[in-house]
XYZ file of C-alpha atoms in Angstrom:
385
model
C 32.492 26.605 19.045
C 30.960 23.262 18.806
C 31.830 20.676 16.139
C 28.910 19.255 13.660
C 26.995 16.643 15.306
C 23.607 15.049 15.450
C 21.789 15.722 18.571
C 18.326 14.237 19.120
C 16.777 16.253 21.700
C 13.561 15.614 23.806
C 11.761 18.177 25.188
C 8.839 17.805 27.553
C 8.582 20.951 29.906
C 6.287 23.145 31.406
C 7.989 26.486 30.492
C 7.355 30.032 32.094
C 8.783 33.168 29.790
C 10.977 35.471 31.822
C 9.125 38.647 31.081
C 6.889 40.263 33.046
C 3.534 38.250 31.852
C 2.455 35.434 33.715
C 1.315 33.557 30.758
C 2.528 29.871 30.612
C 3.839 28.344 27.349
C 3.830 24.398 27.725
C 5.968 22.249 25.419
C 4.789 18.837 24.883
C 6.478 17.710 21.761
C 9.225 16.090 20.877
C 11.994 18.318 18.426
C 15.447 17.260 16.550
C 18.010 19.152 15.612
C 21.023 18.498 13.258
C 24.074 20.328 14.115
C 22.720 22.305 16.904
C 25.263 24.697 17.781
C 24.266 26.721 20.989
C 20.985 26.309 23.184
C 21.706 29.623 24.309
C 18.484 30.480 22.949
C 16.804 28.378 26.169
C 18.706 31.045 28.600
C 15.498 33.395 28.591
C 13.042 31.043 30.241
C 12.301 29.195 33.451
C 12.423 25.586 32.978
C 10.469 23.363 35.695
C 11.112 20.289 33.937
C 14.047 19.899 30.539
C 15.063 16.279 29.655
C 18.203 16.761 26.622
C 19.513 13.663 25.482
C 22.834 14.298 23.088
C 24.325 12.057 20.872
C 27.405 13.251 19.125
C 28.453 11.153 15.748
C 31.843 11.463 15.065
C 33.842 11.761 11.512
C 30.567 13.401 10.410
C 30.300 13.875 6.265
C 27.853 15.209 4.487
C 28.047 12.508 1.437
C 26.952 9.515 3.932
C 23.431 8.438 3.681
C 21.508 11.080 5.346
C 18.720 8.616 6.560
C 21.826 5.963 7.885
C 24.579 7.051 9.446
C 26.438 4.263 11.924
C 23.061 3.361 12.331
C 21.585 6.594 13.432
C 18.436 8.382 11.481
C 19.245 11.671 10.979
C 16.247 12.101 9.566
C 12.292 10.508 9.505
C 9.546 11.145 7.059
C 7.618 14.639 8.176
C 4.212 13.520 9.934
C 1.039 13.433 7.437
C -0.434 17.050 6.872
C -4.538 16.837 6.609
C -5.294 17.811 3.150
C -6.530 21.158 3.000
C -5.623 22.586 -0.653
C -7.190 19.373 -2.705
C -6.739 22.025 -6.117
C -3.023 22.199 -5.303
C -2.485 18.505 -5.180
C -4.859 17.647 -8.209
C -2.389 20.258 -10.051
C 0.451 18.700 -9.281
C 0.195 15.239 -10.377
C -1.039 14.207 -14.052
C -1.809 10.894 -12.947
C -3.838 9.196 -9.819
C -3.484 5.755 -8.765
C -6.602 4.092 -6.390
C -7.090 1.362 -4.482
C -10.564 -0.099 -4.801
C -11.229 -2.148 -1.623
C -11.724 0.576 1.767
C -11.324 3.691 -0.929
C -13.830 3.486 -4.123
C -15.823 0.632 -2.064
C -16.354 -1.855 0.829
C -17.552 -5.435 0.038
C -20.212 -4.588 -2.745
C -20.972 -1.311 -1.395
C -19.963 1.798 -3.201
C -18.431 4.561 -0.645
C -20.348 8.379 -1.090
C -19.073 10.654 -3.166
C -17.214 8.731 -5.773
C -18.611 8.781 -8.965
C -18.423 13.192 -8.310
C -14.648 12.650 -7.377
C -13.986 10.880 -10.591
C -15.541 12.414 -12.776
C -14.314 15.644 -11.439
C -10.921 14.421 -12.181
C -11.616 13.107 -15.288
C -12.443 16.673 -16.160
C -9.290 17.957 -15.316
C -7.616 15.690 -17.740
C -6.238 13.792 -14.929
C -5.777 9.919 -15.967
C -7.290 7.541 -13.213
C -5.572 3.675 -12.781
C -7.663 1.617 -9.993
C -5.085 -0.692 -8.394
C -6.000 -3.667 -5.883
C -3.998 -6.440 -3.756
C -7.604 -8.571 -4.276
C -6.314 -11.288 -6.625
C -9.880 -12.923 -6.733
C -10.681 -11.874 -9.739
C -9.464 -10.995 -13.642
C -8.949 -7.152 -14.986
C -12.045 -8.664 -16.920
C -14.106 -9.639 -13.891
C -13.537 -6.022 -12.265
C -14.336 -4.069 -15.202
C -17.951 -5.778 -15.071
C -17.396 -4.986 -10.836
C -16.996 -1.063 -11.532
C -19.967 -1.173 -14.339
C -22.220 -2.676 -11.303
C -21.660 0.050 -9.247
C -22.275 2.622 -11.686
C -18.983 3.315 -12.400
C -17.437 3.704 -16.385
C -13.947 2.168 -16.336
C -12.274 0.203 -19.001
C -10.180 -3.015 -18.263
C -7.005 -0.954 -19.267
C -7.321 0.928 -16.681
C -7.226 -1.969 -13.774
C -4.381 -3.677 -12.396
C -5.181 -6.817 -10.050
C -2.489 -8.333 -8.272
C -3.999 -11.673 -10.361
C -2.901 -9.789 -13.522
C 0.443 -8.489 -11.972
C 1.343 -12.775 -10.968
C 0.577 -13.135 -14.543
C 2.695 -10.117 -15.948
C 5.916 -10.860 -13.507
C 5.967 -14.313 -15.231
C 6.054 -13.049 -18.366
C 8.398 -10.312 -17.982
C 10.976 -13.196 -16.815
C 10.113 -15.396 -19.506
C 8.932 -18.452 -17.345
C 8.999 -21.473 -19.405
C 5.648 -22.480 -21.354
C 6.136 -26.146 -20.640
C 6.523 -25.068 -17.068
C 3.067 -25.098 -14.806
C 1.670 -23.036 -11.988
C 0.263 -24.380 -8.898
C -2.372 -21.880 -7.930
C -3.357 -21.542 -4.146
C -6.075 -18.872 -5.048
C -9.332 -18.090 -6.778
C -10.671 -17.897 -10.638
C -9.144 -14.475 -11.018
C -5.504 -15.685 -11.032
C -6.369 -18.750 -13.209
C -8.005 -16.132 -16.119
C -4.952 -14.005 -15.998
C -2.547 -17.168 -16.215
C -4.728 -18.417 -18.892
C -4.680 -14.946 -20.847
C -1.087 -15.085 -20.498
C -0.592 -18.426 -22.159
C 0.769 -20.490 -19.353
C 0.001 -23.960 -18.033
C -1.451 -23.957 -14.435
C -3.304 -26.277 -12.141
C -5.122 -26.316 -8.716
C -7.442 -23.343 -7.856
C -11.112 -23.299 -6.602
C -10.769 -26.912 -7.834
C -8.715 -28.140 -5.320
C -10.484 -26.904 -3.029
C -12.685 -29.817 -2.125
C -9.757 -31.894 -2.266
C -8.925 -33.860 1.117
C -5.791 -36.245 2.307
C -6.676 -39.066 3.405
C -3.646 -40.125 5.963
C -3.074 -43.744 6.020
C -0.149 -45.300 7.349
C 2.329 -45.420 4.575
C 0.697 -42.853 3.000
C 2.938 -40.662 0.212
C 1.079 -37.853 -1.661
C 2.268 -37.029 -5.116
C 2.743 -33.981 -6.679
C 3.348 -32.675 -10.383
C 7.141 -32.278 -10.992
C 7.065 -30.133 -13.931
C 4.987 -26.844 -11.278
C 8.148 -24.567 -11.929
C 5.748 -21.734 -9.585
C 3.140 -21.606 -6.908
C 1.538 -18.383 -7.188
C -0.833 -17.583 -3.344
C -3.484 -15.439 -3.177
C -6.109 -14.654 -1.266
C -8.618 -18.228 -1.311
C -11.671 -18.828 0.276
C -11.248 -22.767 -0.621
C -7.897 -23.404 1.471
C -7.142 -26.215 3.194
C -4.833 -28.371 4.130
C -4.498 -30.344 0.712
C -3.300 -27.297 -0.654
C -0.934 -26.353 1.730
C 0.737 -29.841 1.205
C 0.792 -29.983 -2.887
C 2.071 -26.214 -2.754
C 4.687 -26.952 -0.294
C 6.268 -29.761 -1.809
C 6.242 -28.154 -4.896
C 8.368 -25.457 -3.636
C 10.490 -27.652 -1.665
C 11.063 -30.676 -3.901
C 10.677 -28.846 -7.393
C 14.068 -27.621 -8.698
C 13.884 -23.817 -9.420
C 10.276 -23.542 -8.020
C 9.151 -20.048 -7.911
C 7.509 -18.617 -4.739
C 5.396 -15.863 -5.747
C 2.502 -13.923 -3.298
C -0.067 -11.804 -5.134
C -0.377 -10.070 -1.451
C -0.047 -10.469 1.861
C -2.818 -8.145 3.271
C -3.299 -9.025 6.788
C -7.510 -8.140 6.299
C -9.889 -7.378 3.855
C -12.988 -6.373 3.243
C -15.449 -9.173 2.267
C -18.657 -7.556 3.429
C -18.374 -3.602 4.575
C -19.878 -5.081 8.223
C -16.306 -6.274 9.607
C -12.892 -6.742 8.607
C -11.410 -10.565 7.382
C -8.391 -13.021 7.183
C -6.657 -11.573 4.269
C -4.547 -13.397 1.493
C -1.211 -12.905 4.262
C -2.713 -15.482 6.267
C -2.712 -18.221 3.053
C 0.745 -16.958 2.212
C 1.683 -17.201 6.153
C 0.973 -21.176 5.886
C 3.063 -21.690 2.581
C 6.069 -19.324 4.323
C 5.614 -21.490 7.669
C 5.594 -24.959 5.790
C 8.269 -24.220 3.023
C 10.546 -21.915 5.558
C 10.851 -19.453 2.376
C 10.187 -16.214 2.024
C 7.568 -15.258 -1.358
C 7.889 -12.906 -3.924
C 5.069 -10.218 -3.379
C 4.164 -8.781 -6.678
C 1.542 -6.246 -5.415
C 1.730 -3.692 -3.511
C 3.507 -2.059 -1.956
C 6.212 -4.357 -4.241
C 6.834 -1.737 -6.901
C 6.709 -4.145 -9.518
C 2.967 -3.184 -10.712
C 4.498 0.699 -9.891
C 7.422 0.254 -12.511
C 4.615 -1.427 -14.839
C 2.455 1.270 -15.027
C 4.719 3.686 -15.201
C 6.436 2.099 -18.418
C 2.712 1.745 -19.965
C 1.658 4.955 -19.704
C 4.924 6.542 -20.299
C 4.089 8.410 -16.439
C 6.843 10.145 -14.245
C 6.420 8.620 -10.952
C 6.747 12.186 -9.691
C 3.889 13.200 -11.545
C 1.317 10.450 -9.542
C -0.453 10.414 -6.684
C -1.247 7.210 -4.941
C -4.334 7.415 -2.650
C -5.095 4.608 -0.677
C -6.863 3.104 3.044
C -3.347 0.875 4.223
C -0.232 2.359 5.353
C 2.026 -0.878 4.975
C 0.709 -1.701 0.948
C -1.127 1.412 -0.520
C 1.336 4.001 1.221
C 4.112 1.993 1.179
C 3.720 1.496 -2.268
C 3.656 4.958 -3.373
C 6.773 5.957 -1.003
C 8.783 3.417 -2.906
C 7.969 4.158 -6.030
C 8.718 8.136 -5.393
C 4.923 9.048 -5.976
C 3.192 11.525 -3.819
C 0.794 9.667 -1.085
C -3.413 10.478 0.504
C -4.422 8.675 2.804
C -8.030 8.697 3.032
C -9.662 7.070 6.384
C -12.605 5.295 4.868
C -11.114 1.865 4.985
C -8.791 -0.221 7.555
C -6.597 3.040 8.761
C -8.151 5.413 11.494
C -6.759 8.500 12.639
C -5.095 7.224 15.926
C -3.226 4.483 13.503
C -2.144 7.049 11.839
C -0.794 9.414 14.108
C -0.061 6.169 17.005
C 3.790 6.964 17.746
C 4.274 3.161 16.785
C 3.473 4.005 13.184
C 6.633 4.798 11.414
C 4.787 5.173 7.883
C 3.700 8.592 7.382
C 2.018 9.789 3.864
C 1.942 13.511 2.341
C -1.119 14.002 3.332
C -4.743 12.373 5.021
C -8.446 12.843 4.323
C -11.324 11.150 5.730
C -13.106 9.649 1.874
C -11.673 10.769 -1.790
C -15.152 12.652 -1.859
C -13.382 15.399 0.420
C -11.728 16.386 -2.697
C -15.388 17.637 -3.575
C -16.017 19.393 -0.496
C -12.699 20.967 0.219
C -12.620 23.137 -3.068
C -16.842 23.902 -2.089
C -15.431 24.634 1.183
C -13.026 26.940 -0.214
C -15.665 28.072 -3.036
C -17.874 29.315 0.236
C -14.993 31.390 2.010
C -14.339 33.373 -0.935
C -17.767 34.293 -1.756
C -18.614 35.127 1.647
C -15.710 37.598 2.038
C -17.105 39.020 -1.728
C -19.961 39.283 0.165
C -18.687 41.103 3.079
């Protein structure tokens, strides 16, 4: 008999069943097994074409890691199932957490279907928190964003990475005599402000150019004890400079990144340079890595959840990026949705380079509206029939 061991096995075969029917079953998948014992069970078919690759692990025990085992997975994330009981997965969750840009809107353009899907929701008691990596502007500033589009939701109900730069600082008790060199826009100054800490640079600096003479030394303020980046229209190269040798010459200095979104969505025509590129040139210049308090950081996660008194078991996270929205609900132990209205397409999704897979995927959040109509129909024609 054989021991336990881990064998990944990859099958691609054309296989012909040894019965009397000429019908061909083709395999064109790739399976693993954990402790397969026999492949007797292969014995009753003609195989044209069987590639088995076996890797036995020795000292196997059960109370190892079951994802990391001498640095073999034993076991990956099940691929995303399209979502096709929307009532189930409402009823399972008391709480759902959105992102805003590529899922409740694209640049200043509402997507269909959501003020239904909300208030839908809402109906079902289900408590809604609108989460975004867009650090351009305050809770404030978004509140008066959703009432623009027609849609009623209150400022406690919003969580900008602007406001989570702001939080973080407070929940380690930065120093008030301390300042914070901002590479980003009004909506990270607001928050600081709110939060009763000292800050400088911004949109201001923005027009703000070095003038390089021979001899020239620029100086900076010594008492920045954190640059916060986010996403900023105004960069240039003036602020690269003051934010770098803040972190660098500073003792202490704090490195902090609201985001580091590769795109966004400034208009809903095309995709743009995200806040990662502005963090990119800080990490490039300073040779430091940032602290990222949005997603898919679970800081803003473990916030929320301590706010509202949630079970992260009981949310649902439902977001357009697999490496922030996703991400962030797989690390804070939420269930995930995908929906496909924003940066992620299907063939990202399911692209065998793609190693982040959520529960489940739907086109818009609207689809939680037609699904249950869908199902609505079926039952009412077979009443019928």
């Amino acid at each position: 008999m054989a021991t336990k061991a881990a064998v990944s096995v990859s099958v691609a075969a054309s296989i012909t069943a040894a019965s009397s029917s000429s019908s061909k079953f083709v395999i064109n998948t790739p399976h693993r097994f954990l402790c397969l014992k026999r492949l007797s069970s292969f014995s009753s078919f003609s195989a044209s074409a069987l590639a088995i690759k076996c890797t036995s692990i020795s000292n196997y025990s059960p109370n190892k890691s079951a994802r990391s085992m001498e640095g073999f997975t034993t076991r990956t994330r099940a691929s995303a199932q399209p979502l096709e009981n929307a009532d189930e997965l409402i009823a399972s969750v008391e709480t759902f957490i959105f992102d805003c840009d590529g899922v409740i809107w694209k640049g200043d353009k509402l997507i269909d279907g959501v003020p239904e899907t909300l208030d839908m929701l809402r109906s079902k008691g289900k408590r809604l928190v609108f989460v975004t990596n867009n650090s351009t502007k305050s809770r404030k500033q978004y509140g008066k964003k959703f009432e623009t589009l027609g849609l009623n939701v209150n400022e406690e109900e919003i969580f900008a990475s602007s406001f989570a730069a702001a939080a973080y600082l407070k929940s380690i008790n930065f120093p008030k005599d301390k300042k914070v060199y901002v590479i980003g826009e009004d909506g990270i100054l607001k928050e600081l402000e709110l939060a009763g800490f000292q800050y400088l640079g911004g949109p201001e600096d923005g027009g703000k150019k070095i003038e390089l003479k021979p001899g020239f030394l620029m100086e900076h303020d010594k008492d920045v004890g954190a640059v916060v980046v986010g996403f900023d229209r105004y960069f240039n190269y003036y602020k690269v400079q003051y934010g770098t040798l803040c972190i660098r010459e500073n003792p202490g200095c704090l490195f902090i990144a609201t985001n580091r979104d590769a795109v966004t969505h400034l208009t809903d025509a095309q995709e743009w340079a995200g806040g990662g590129s502005m963090v990119g040139a800080i990490c490039g210049s300073t040779q430091r890595e940032p602290l990222v308090v949005g997603k898919p950081s679970t800081f803003m996660m473990d916030y929320l959840a301590n706010k509202f008194g949630i079970l992260k078991s009981q949310i649902c996270m439902v977001g357009d990026r697999l490496d922030t929205d996703i991400l962030f609900g797989q690390n804070g132990g939420c269930k995930t949705l995908l929906v496909l209205s924003g940066v992620t397409s299907l063939s990202m999704l399911q692209s065998p380079s793609n190693s982040i897979q959520p529960d489940f995927y739907t086109n818009k959040i609207s689809d939680f509206l037609s699904i249950k109509a869908a199902t609505v129909l079926w039952y009412a024609l077979q009443f019928i029939q």
